[in-house]
Amino acid sequence: MAETDTKPRIPVTLIEPIDMSRLDPSFREEIRSMPDADELSACFACSTCTAACPIANQWLYKPHQLIRMILLGMREEVLNSKEIWECLTCFQCQERCPQKVRVTDILFDCKNLAAERGIVPEKIVALAKELVDKGQLYVVTADWEREDLGLEPSVPGLSTEAVKSILQGTRTGRLTKGGD
Amino acid sequence: MPSYSLYMGCSVPANYPNYEASMLKVAKALGMELHYMEGVACCGSPNLRAIDYSGWLTVNARTLAIGEKNGNDIVTPCNGCFGSLKDVLHHLKHDSTDLGRVNEELKKEGLQLKCTVRVRHIVEAMYTDIGTDEIRKRVTKPLDGVGVAIHFGCHVLRPADVTGFRPEILRELVEVTGARVVEYPLWKQCCGATVLPVNESLAIRLARDKIKSMKESGAEFATVICPACGNQLDLQQLGLKQSYGETYDLPVLMYPQLLGLAMGIGEDELGLSMNRVPADGILAHLTG
Ligand code: SF4
Ligand code: SF4
């Protein structure tokens, strides 16, 4: 009976309403032109990818939502999300998608666009710096361990110069410059 | 005698020389000639793909071009290297614009990629070119019935249209040692290696889920074919004592170590003492 006195309840929504004025339709096209993203628009939001993802339960944006957000043009939210970097690249979502949307590959594309703006987790930049400076992610330090096993102390055939010089001229080179 | 270009990558030689040594020994005993590739370095791993697709293409196309010039199939013991090389080769086979761009860059070194080279994981080469019948003949100390859980690793299994890897290959290769393959619910799941630099506690949780699932399904050992997966499942067990207060004592052997033991190769030669979780159980089993 007291119900008539109370104000109408605000409907409970799970997500914030989307601000239409901030959508960027060119984002979808940009992603679609990137590697392995041509099936992007085939997504019918079934969320099978999310069901397959081992870590979606701890994400604010689930894989199917990220795909939807790209289609809607939510560039800022996607490129600034922690989810694209936490993705394990395990391809389980992609394997299950009934529409052949290459979800993992598309998240790689998103990371590339984020990286172009310099949005990269610190430790990934540190790894990139290893690659640019040393031409490899891991350097042999315990050569005695190798010798004990009858292996050459340094890796036969290893030559890092070409990799270093290739990467210096790319985005990796640019990303690691600001880091010192 | 089949001959191969061996792409070692950087993680195996720097962190798992025992994987490298056991692979070389087993391959030799099986009559496989492995030649270290000259002039190659790191594949960049999925981390390079994440920040710099084009740099990742060029670096890996260069390795592929060197392999193509050598004339043999490229084999690698690392899922990360395997995934990178397979994916880049697949992409460049289907994208002539990118192939042209990459070849412009490679021309400076007198290299050219035509995409005719084949890339395989070392265990695929063992399975296809030597075969389980031949391998069985060399098994002198069968691991009769010991329960082994296989962790394949994401980048060898998926995307299936790119990797073309059949899980049965490794199952049969484990069975040929006399071991029993233990099925466990999380067999397809990621070990968490790639997320380690971004979210360490998440990476540890994933490793834990995996090890727990193996152990609860009755595995006495686990086997892996990737240094990053090995790191997650073997080394992280020490961390699990701290973060979860849980002890699993599940030895994790690189597949060539497992096969090597069954072929009667000594534990020192296989570098078993470098595995973090001691493999005493399997040794007792062999001598007992
Ligand atoms: S599984 Fe495929 S179609 Fe379904 S929501 Fe995910 S991306 Fe879209
Ligand atoms: S690739 Fe990334 S998004 Fe897809 S299932 Fe794995 S962790 Fe989830």
mmCIF file of C-alpha atoms in Angstrom, chain B residues 24-173:
data_model
loop_
_atom_site.group_PDB
_atom_site.id
_atom_site.type_symbol
_atom_site.label_atom_id
_atom_site.label_comp_id
_atom_site.label_asym_id
_atom_site.label_seq_id
_atom_site.Cartn_x
_atom_site.Cartn_y
_atom_site.Cartn_z
ATOM 1 C CA LEU B 24 68.977 -33.482 -29.577
ATOM 2 C CA LYS B 25 69.740 -36.837 -27.980
ATOM 3 C CA VAL B 26 66.391 -38.382 -28.729
ATOM 4 C CA ALA B 27 66.410 -37.046 -32.295
ATOM 5 C CA LYS B 28 69.863 -38.465 -32.896
ATOM 6 C CA ALA B 29 68.833 -41.867 -31.609
ATOM 7 C CA LEU B 30 65.831 -41.737 -33.940
ATOM 8 C CA GLY B 31 68.025 -40.862 -36.904
ATOM 9 C CA MET B 32 66.814 -37.278 -37.317
ATOM 10 C CA GLU B 33 69.438 -34.781 -38.397
ATOM 11 C CA LEU B 34 68.820 -31.415 -36.770
ATOM 12 C CA HIS B 35 70.830 -28.437 -38.036
ATOM 13 C CA TYR B 36 70.710 -25.223 -36.034
ATOM 14 C CA MET B 37 69.622 -22.412 -38.342
ATOM 15 C CA GLU B 38 72.348 -19.878 -39.062
ATOM 16 C CA GLY B 39 71.736 -16.174 -38.598
ATOM 17 C CA VAL B 40 68.404 -16.309 -36.786
ATOM 18 C CA ALA B 41 67.220 -14.786 -33.511
ATOM 19 C CA CYS B 42 63.979 -14.454 -31.543
ATOM 20 C CA CYS B 43 60.443 -14.806 -32.995
ATOM 21 C CA GLY B 44 59.222 -11.996 -30.740
ATOM 22 C CA SER B 45 56.501 -14.189 -29.202
ATOM 23 C CA PRO B 46 52.835 -13.108 -29.100
ATOM 24 C CA ASN B 47 54.047 -10.001 -27.261
ATOM 25 C CA LEU B 48 55.617 -8.628 -30.407
ATOM 26 C CA ARG B 49 52.541 -9.519 -32.408
ATOM 27 C CA ALA B 50 50.478 -7.550 -29.882
ATOM 28 C CA ILE B 51 52.360 -4.289 -30.178
ATOM 29 C CA ASP B 52 53.824 -4.432 -33.668
ATOM 30 C CA TYR B 53 52.174 -6.708 -36.207
ATOM 31 C CA SER B 54 54.289 -5.469 -39.055
ATOM 32 C CA GLY B 55 57.615 -5.857 -37.207
ATOM 33 C CA TRP B 56 56.519 -9.341 -36.143
ATOM 34 C CA LEU B 57 55.763 -10.249 -39.757
ATOM 35 C CA THR B 58 59.156 -9.127 -40.982
ATOM 36 C CA VAL B 59 61.176 -10.781 -38.213
ATOM 37 C CA ASN B 60 59.445 -14.127 -38.723
ATOM 38 C CA ALA B 61 59.363 -13.872 -42.517
ATOM 39 C CA ARG B 62 63.114 -13.513 -42.334
ATOM 40 C CA THR B 63 63.444 -16.770 -40.398
ATOM 41 C CA LEU B 64 61.109 -18.476 -42.853
ATOM 42 C CA ALA B 65 63.126 -17.167 -45.801
ATOM 43 C CA ILE B 66 66.347 -18.531 -44.307
ATOM 44 C CA GLY B 67 64.641 -21.894 -43.820
ATOM 45 C CA GLU B 68 63.354 -21.817 -47.372
ATOM 46 C CA LYS B 69 66.862 -21.164 -48.647
ATOM 47 C CA ASN B 70 68.204 -24.092 -46.614
ATOM 48 C CA GLY B 71 65.689 -26.330 -48.322
ATOM 49 C CA ASN B 72 64.573 -28.433 -45.353
ATOM 50 C CA ASP B 73 61.512 -28.200 -43.164
ATOM 51 C CA ILE B 74 61.844 -25.924 -40.165
ATOM 52 C CA VAL B 75 61.286 -27.676 -36.838
ATOM 53 C CA THR B 76 61.070 -26.055 -33.433
ATOM 54 C CA PRO B 77 60.609 -27.270 -29.844
ATOM 55 C CA CYS B 78 58.788 -24.088 -28.773
ATOM 56 C CA ASN B 79 55.048 -23.478 -29.156
ATOM 57 C CA GLY B 80 55.605 -19.725 -29.164
ATOM 58 C CA CYS B 81 58.044 -19.940 -32.075
ATOM 59 C CA PHE B 82 55.852 -22.521 -33.801
ATOM 60 C CA GLY B 83 52.766 -20.314 -33.463
ATOM 61 C CA SER B 84 54.583 -17.214 -34.693
ATOM 62 C CA LEU B 85 56.157 -18.921 -37.708
ATOM 63 C CA LYS B 86 52.968 -20.777 -38.674
ATOM 64 C CA ASP B 87 50.794 -17.717 -38.301
ATOM 65 C CA VAL B 88 53.103 -15.447 -40.263
ATOM 66 C CA LEU B 89 53.474 -18.037 -43.028
ATOM 67 C CA HIS B 90 49.697 -18.484 -43.168
ATOM 68 C CA HIS B 91 49.126 -14.741 -43.331
ATOM 69 C CA LEU B 92 51.732 -14.094 -46.001
ATOM 70 C CA LYS B 93 50.438 -16.962 -48.147
ATOM 71 C CA HIS B 94 47.089 -15.180 -48.243
ATOM 72 C CA ASP B 95 48.164 -11.549 -48.374
ATOM 73 C CA SER B 96 50.290 -10.665 -51.373
ATOM 74 C CA THR B 97 50.498 -6.987 -50.378
ATOM 75 C CA ASP B 98 52.105 -7.793 -47.053
ATOM 76 C CA LEU B 99 54.297 -10.448 -48.683
ATOM 77 C CA GLY B 100 55.540 -7.837 -51.177
ATOM 78 C CA ARG B 101 56.235 -5.351 -48.392
ATOM 79 C CA VAL B 102 58.094 -7.900 -46.304
ATOM 80 C CA ASN B 103 60.145 -9.045 -49.282
ATOM 81 C CA GLU B 104 61.180 -5.432 -49.966
ATOM 82 C CA GLU B 105 62.691 -5.424 -46.495
ATOM 83 C CA LEU B 106 64.273 -8.879 -46.866
ATOM 84 C CA LYS B 107 65.835 -7.933 -50.199
ATOM 85 C CA LYS B 108 68.329 -5.756 -48.295
ATOM 86 C CA GLU B 109 69.798 -9.001 -46.963
ATOM 87 C CA GLY B 110 69.522 -10.841 -50.248
ATOM 88 C CA LEU B 111 66.621 -12.917 -48.938
ATOM 89 C CA GLN B 112 63.258 -13.685 -50.479
ATOM 90 C CA LEU B 113 60.246 -15.578 -49.173
ATOM 91 C CA LYS B 114 58.090 -17.539 -51.591
ATOM 92 C CA CYS B 115 56.117 -19.286 -48.855
ATOM 93 C CA THR B 116 57.084 -22.788 -49.934
ATOM 94 C CA VAL B 117 58.811 -23.711 -46.670
ATOM 95 C CA ARG B 118 57.138 -26.033 -44.146
ATOM 96 C CA VAL B 119 57.119 -25.401 -40.404
ATOM 97 C CA ARG B 120 56.553 -28.181 -37.897
ATOM 98 C CA HIS B 121 56.761 -28.738 -34.202
ATOM 99 C CA ILE B 122 59.545 -31.192 -33.424
ATOM 100 C CA VAL B 123 57.036 -33.740 -32.102
ATOM 101 C CA GLU B 124 55.120 -33.612 -35.402
ATOM 102 C CA ALA B 125 58.309 -34.406 -37.275
ATOM 103 C CA MET B 126 59.010 -37.327 -34.927
ATOM 104 C CA TYR B 127 55.509 -38.646 -35.392
ATOM 105 C CA THR B 128 55.186 -38.219 -39.140
ATOM 106 C CA ASP B 129 58.700 -38.865 -40.397
ATOM 107 C CA ILE B 130 59.884 -41.524 -37.936
ATOM 108 C CA GLY B 131 56.559 -42.920 -36.793
ATOM 109 C CA THR B 132 55.464 -44.669 -33.635
ATOM 110 C CA ASP B 133 56.404 -48.138 -34.916
ATOM 111 C CA GLU B 134 60.040 -47.142 -35.325
ATOM 112 C CA ILE B 135 60.057 -45.263 -32.029
ATOM 113 C CA ARG B 136 58.590 -48.279 -30.227
ATOM 114 C CA LYS B 137 61.529 -50.376 -31.382
ATOM 115 C CA ARG B 138 63.888 -48.099 -29.451
ATOM 116 C CA VAL B 139 61.917 -48.117 -26.220
ATOM 117 C CA THR B 140 63.972 -50.301 -23.933
ATOM 118 C CA LYS B 141 62.618 -49.175 -20.573
ATOM 119 C CA PRO B 142 58.881 -48.784 -21.032
ATOM 120 C CA LEU B 143 57.218 -46.560 -18.436
ATOM 121 C CA ASP B 144 54.563 -49.190 -17.957
ATOM 122 C CA GLY B 145 51.335 -47.619 -16.996
ATOM 123 C CA VAL B 146 52.599 -44.480 -15.289
ATOM 124 C CA GLY B 147 49.835 -41.831 -15.553
ATOM 125 C CA VAL B 148 50.865 -38.813 -17.616
ATOM 126 C CA ALA B 149 48.719 -35.720 -18.201
ATOM 127 C CA ILE B 150 49.500 -33.910 -21.442
ATOM 128 C CA HIS B 151 49.501 -30.141 -21.611
ATOM 129 C CA PHE B 152 49.535 -29.277 -25.301
ATOM 130 C CA GLY B 153 49.732 -25.486 -25.091
ATOM 131 C CA CYS B 154 47.401 -23.063 -26.860
ATOM 132 C CA HIS B 155 49.674 -22.013 -29.680
ATOM 133 C CA VAL B 156 50.214 -25.513 -30.990
ATOM 134 C CA LEU B 157 46.513 -26.415 -30.922
ATOM 135 C CA ARG B 158 44.904 -23.162 -32.031
ATOM 136 C CA PRO B 159 43.878 -21.603 -34.313
ATOM 137 C CA ALA B 160 43.434 -25.078 -35.794
ATOM 138 C CA ASP B 161 43.190 -23.801 -39.379
ATOM 139 C CA VAL B 162 46.613 -22.196 -38.958
ATOM 140 C CA THR B 163 48.516 -24.747 -36.865
ATOM 141 C CA GLY B 164 47.029 -27.928 -38.337
ATOM 142 C CA PHE B 165 48.219 -29.786 -35.240
ATOM 143 C CA ARG B 166 46.292 -32.925 -34.241
ATOM 144 C CA PRO B 167 46.268 -33.667 -30.505
ATOM 145 C CA GLU B 168 46.357 -37.431 -31.245
ATOM 146 C CA ILE B 169 49.981 -37.017 -32.322
ATOM 147 C CA LEU B 170 51.188 -36.246 -28.839
ATOM 148 C CA ARG B 171 48.812 -38.730 -27.220
ATOM 149 C CA GLU B 172 50.255 -41.536 -29.344
ATOM 150 C CA LEU B 173 53.793 -40.334 -28.765
#
